[in-house]
CSV table of C-alpha atoms and ligand atoms in Angstrom, one decimal:
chain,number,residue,atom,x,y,z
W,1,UNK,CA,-6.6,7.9,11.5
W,2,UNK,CA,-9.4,9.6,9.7
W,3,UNK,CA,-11.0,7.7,6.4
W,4,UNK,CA,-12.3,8.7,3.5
W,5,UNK,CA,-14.3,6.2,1.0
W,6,UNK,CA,-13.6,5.8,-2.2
W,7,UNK,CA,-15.7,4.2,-4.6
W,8,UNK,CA,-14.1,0.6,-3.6
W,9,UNK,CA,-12.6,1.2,-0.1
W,10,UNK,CA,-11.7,2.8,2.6
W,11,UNK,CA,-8.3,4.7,2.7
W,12,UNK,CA,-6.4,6.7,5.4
W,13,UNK,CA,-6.4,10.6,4.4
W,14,UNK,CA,-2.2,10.3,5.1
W,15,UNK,CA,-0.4,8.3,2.9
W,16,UNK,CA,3.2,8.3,1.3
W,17,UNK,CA,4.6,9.2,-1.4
W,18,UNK,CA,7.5,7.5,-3.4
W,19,UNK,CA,9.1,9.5,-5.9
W,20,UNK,CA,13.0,9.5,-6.0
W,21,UNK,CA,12.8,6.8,-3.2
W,22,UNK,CA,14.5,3.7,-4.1
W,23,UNK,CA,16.8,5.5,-6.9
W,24,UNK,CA,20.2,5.1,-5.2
W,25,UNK,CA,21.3,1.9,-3.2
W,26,UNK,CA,23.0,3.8,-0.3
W,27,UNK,CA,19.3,5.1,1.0
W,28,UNK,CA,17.2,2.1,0.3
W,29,UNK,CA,17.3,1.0,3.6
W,30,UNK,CA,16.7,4.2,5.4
W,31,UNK,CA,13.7,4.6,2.8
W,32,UNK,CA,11.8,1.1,3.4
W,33,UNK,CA,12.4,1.1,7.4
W,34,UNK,CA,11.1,4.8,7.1
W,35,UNK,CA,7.9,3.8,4.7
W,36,UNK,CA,7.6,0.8,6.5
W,37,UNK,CA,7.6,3.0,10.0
W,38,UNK,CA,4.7,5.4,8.6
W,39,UNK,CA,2.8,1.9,7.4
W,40,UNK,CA,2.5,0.9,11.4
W,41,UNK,CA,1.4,4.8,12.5
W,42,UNK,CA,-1.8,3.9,9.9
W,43,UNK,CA,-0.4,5.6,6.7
W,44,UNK,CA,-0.9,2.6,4.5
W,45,UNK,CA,-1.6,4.0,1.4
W,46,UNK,CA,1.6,4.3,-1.0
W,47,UNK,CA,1.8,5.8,-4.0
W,48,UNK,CA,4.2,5.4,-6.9
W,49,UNK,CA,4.6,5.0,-10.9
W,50,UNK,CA,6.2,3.3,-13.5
W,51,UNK,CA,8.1,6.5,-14.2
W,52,UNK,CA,9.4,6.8,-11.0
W,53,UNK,CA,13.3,5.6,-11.7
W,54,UNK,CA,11.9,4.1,-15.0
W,55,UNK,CA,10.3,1.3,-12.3
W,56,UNK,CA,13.1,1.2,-9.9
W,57,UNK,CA,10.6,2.8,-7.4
W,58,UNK,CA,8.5,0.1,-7.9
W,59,UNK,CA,10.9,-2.6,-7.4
W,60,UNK,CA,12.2,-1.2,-4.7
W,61,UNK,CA,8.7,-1.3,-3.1
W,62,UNK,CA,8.6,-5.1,-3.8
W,63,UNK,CA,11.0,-5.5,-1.6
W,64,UNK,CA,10.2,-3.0,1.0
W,65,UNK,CA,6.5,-4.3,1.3
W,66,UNK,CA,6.8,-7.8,1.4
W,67,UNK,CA,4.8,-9.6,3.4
W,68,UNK,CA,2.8,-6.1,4.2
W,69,UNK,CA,0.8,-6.5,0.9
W,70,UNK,CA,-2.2,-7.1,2.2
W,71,UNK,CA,-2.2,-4.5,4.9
W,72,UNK,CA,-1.3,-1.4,2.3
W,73,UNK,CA,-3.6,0.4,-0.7
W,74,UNK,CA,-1.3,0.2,-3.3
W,75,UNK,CA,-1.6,3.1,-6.3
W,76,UNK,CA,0.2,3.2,-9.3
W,77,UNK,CA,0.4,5.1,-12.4
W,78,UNK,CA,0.7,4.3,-16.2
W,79,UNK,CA,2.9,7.2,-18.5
W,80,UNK,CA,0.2,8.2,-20.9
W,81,UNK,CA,1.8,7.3,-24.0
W,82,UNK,CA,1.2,3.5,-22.2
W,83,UNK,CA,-2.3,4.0,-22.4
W,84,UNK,CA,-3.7,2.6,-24.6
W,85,UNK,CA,-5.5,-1.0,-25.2
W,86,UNK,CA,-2.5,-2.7,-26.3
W,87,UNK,CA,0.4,-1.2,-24.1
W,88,UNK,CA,-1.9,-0.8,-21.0
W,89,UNK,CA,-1.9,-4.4,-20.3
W,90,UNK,CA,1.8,-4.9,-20.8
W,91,UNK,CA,2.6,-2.0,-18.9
W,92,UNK,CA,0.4,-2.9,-16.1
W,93,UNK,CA,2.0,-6.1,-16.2
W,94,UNK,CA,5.2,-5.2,-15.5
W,95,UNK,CA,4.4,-2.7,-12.7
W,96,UNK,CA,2.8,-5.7,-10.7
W,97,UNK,CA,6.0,-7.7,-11.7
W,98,UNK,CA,8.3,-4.9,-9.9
W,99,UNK,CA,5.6,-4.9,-7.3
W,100,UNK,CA,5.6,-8.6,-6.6
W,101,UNK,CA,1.6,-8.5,-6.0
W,102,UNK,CA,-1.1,-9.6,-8.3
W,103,UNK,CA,-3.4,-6.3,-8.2
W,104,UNK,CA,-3.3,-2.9,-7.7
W,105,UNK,CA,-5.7,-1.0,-5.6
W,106,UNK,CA,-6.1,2.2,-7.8
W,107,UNK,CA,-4.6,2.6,-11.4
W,108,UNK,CA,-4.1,6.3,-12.5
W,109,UNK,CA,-3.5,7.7,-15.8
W,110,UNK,CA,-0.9,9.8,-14.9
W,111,UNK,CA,-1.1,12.8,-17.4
W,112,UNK,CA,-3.1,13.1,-20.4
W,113,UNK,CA,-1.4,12.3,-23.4
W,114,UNK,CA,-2.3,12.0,-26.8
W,115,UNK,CA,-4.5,8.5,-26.6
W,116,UNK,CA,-8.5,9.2,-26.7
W,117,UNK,CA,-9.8,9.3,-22.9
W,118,UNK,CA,-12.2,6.8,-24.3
W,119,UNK,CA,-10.0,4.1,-25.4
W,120,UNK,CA,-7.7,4.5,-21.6
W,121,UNK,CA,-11.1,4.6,-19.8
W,122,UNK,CA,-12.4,1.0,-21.3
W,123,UNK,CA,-8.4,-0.3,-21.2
W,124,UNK,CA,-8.9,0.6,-17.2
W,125,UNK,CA,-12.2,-1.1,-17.2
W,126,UNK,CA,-10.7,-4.4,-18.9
W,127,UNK,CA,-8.3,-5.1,-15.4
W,128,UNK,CA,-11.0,-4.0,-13.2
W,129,UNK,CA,-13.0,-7.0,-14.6
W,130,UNK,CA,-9.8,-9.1,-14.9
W,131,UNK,CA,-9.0,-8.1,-11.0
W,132,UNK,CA,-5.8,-6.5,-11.5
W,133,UNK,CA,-7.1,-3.3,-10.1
W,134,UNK,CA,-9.4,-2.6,-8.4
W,135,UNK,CA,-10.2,1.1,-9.1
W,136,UNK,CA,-8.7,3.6,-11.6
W,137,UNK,CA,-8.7,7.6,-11.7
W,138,UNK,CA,-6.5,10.4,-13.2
W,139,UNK,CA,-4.2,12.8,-12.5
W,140,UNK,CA,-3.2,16.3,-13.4
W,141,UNK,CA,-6.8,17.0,-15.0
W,142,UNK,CA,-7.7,20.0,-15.2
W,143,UNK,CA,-11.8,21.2,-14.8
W,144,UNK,CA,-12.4,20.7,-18.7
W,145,UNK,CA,-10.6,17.3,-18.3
W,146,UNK,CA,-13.0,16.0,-16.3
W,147,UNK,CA,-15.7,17.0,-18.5
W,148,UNK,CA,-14.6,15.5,-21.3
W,149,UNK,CA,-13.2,12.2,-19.2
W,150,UNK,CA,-17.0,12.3,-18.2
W,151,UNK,CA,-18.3,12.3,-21.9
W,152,UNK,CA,-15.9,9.8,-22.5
W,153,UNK,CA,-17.7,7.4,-20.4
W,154,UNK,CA,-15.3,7.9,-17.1
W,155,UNK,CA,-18.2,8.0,-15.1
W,156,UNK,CA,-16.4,5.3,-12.6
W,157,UNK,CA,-13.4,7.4,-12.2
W,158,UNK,CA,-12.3,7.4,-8.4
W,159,UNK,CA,-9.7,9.7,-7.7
W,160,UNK,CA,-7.8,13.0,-9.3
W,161,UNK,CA,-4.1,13.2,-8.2
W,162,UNK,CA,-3.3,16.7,-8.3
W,163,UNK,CA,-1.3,19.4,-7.4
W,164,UNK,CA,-2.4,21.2,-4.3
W,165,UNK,CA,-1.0,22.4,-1.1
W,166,UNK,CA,-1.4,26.2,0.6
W,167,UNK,CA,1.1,27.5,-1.6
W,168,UNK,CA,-1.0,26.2,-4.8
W,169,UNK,CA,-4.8,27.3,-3.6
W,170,UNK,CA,-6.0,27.1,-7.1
W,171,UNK,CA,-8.0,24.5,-7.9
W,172,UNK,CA,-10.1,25.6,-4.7
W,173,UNK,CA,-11.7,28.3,-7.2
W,174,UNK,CA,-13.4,25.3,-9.6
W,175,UNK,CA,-11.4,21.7,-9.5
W,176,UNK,CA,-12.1,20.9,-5.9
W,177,UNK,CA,-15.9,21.8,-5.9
W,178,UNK,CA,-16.3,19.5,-9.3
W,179,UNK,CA,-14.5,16.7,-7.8
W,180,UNK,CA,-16.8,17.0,-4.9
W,181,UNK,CA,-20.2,17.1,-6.8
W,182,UNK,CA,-18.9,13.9,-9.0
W,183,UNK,CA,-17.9,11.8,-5.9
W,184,UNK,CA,-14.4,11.6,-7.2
W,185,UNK,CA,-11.7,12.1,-4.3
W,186,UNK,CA,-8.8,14.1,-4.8
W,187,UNK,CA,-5.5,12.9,-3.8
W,188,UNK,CA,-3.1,15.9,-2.9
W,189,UNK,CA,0.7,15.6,-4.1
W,190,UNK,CA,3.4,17.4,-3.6
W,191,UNK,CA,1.9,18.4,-0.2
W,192,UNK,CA,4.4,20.2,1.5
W,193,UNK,CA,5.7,21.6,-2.1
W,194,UNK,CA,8.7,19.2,-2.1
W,195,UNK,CA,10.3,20.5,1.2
W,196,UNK,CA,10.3,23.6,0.1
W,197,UNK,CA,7.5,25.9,2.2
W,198,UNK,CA,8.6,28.9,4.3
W,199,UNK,CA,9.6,28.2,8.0
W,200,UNK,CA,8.1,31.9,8.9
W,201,UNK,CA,5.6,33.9,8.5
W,202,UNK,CA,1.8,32.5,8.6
W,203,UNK,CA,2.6,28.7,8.5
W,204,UNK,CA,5.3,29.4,11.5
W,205,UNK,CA,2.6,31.4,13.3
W,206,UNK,CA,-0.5,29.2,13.0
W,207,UNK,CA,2.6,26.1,14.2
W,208,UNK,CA,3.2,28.3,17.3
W,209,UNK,CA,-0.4,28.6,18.4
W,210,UNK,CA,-0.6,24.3,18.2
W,211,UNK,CA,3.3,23.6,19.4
W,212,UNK,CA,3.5,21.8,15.3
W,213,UNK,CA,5.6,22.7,12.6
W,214,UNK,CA,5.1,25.1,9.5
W,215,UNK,CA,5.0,21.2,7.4
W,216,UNK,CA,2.1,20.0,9.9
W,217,UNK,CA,-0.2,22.9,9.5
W,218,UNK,CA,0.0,22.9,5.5
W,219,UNK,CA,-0.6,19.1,6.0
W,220,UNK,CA,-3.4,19.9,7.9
W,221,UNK,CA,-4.6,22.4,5.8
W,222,UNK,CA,-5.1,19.8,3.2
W,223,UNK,CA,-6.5,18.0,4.9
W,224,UNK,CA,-9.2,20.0,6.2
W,225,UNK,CA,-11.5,19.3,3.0
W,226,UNK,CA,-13.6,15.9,3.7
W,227,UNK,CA,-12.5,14.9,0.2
W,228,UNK,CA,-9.0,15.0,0.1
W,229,UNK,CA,-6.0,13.3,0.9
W,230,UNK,CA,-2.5,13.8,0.8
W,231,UNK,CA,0.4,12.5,0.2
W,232,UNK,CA,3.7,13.4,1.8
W,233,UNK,CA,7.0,11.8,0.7
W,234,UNK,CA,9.4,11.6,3.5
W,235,UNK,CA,12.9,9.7,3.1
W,236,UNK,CA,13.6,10.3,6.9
W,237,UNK,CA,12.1,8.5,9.7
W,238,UNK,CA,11.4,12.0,11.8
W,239,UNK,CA,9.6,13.5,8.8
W,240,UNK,CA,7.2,10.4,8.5
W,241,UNK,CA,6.5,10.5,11.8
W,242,UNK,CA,6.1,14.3,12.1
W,243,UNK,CA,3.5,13.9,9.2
W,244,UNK,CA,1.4,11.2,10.9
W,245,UNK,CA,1.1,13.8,13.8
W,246,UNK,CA,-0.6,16.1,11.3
W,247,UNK,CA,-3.4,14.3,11.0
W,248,UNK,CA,-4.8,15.0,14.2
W,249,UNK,CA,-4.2,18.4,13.9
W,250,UNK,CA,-7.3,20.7,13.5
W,251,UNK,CA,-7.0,24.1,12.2
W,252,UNK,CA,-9.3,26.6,14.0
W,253,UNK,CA,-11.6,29.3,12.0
W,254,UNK,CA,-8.3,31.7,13.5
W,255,UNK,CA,-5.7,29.6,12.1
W,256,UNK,CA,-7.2,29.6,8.1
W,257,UNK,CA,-7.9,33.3,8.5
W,258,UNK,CA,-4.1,33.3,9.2
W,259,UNK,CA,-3.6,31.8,6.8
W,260,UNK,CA,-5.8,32.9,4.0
W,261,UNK,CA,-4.2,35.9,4.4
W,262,UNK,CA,-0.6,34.6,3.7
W,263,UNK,CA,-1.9,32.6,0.9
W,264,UNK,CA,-4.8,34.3,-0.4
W,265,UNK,CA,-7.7,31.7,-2.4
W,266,UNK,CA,-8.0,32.0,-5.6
W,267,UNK,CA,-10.5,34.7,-6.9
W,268,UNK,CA,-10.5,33.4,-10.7
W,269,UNK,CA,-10.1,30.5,-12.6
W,270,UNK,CA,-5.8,29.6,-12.5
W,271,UNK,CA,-5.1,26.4,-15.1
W,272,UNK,CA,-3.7,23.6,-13.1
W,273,UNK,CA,-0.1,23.6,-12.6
W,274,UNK,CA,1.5,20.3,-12.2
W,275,UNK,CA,5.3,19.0,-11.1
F,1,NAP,P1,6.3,16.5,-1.1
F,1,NAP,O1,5.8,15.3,-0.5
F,1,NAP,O2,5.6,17.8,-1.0
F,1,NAP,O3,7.8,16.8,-0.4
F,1,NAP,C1,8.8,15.9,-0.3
F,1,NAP,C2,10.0,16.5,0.4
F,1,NAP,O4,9.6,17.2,1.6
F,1,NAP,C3,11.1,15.6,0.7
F,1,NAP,O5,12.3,16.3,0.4
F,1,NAP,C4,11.0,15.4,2.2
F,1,NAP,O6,12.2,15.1,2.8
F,1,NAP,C5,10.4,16.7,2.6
F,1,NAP,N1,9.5,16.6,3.8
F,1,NAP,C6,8.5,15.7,4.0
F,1,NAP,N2,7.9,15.8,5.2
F,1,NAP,C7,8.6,16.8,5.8
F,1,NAP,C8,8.5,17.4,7.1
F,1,NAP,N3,7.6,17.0,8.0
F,1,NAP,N4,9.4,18.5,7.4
F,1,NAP,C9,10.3,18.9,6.5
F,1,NAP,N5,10.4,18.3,5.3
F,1,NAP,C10,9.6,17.3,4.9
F,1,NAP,O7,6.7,16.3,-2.6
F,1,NAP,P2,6.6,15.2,-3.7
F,1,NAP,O8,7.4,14.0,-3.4
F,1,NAP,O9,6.7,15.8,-5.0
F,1,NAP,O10,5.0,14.7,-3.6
F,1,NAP,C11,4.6,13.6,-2.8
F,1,NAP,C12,4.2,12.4,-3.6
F,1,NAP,O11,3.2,12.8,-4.6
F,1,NAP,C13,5.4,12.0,-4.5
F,1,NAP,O12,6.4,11.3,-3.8
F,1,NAP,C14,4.6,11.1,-5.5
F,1,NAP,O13,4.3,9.9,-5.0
F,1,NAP,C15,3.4,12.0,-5.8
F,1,NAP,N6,3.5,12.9,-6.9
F,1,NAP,C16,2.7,12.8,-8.0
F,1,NAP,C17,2.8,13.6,-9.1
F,1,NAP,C18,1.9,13.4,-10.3
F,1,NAP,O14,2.1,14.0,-11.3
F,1,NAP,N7,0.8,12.6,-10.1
F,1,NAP,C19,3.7,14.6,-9.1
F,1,NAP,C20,4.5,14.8,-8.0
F,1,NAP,C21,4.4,14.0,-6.9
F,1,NAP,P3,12.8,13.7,3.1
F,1,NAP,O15,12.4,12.8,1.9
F,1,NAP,O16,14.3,13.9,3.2
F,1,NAP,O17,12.2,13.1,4.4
């Protein structure tokens, strides 16, 4: 599968998602052998957060990824009101607990809260030098977020999780392009906008042309930036392996004229919207 490089490593531009996975004890199985299944097609980055089941998510992943630890990149994410120089340890800590691994491989701030960006940023920078991560970004940060995370001495921020799919072109207008000229990667959630996109029209026309699916060719769409990745949850074994086809998809100038008429870019500045 394509890569892209981060400031620390390579990752895959498919990974998983997590949310709700893990949260009732009649799907857990289905869920690990179907995360486990996208981990052998090459979609080996994962990523969850402490709020996810208030860290059931995360111990659930303990136990699906053992003995895979070393072959995944391993994100998590810190509740805001966690971050700052005292609770950002402790709550680290306990995510690596549930995790049953002694680092992560990217820490996000997972919304901004009411802690100064200042006092998260050198918090982050303490477990980079300690080795219990080994990279840290954001997510949901708007343009003017970045600025100030900038001024605030972020300068070694990796990655911006955000909200973006076809459905949600926005932060194509200003967000993407700032990303880009920082070197800071974007990591697209809610990708196929929770299950929810329209099986006609422009996504069901573009899938016709390529014998794919309306999910593969806003996966794919996504994925047509350099600097973005995306990442799908899928509970269901023929989802995860549905989405792995997507990578290989390649949208033609035809197909995004298709679709930029369905779902028109954005022609001014929209703020980020966020799940
Ligand atoms: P999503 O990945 O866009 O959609 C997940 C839903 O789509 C599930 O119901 C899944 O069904 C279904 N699906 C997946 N692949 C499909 C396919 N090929 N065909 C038809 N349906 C398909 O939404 P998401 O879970 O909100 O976002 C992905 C991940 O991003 C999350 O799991 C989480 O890790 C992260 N996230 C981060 C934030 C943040 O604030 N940073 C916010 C939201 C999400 P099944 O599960 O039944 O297979």
């Amino acid at each position: 599968m394509r890569t892209l490089t981060l400031r620390t490593a390579s990752i895959p531009v498919l990974g998983q998602g997590t949310w709700r996975m893990g949260e009732s004890s009649r799907d857990r199985r289905a869920e690990a052998e179907a995360l486990r299944a996208g981990i052998d097609l090459g979609m080996t980055l994962i990523d969850t957060a402490e709020m996810y089941g208030e860290g059931d998510t995360e111990s659930f992943l303990g136990e699906a990824l053992a003995g895979l630890r070393d072959r995944v990149f391993l994100v998590s994410k810190v509740y805001p009101h966690n971050a700052d120089r005292a609770r950002l340890p402790r709550a680290l800590a306990a995510s690596l607990r549930r995790l049953r691994t002694d680092h992560l491989d990217l820490y996000l701030l997972h919304w901004r809260g009411d802690v100064p960006l200042g006092e998260t940023v050198e918090a982050l920078e303490a477990q980079v030098r300690a080795g219990t991560i080994r990279a840290w970004g954001v997510s949901n940060f708007d343009a003017d977020d970045m600025e100030e995370l900038r001024q605030a001495g972020g300068g070694a921020c990796a990655v911006n999780q955000i909200l973006y799919n076809v459905t949600r072109r926005g932060p194509e207008f200003d967000l993407l392009p700032a990303l880009a000229a920082q070197g800071i990667a974007v990591m697209a959630y809610s990708p196929v906008e929770q299950g929810r996109l329209p099986r006609t029209g422009a996504l069901a026309a573009v899938a016709a042309r390529h014998g794919a699916t309306p999910y593969q060719v806003a996966l794919a769409f996504t994925l047509r930036h350099p600097d973005v990745v995306a990442i799908p949850k899928a509970a269901r074994l023929a989802h995860v392996q549905e989405n792995r086809r997507a990578a290989d998809l390649v949208l033609t100038a035809e197909d995004l004229a298709t679709l930029d008429a369905a779902f028109p870019p954005p022609r001014r500045k929209t703020p980020l919207a966020m799940l």
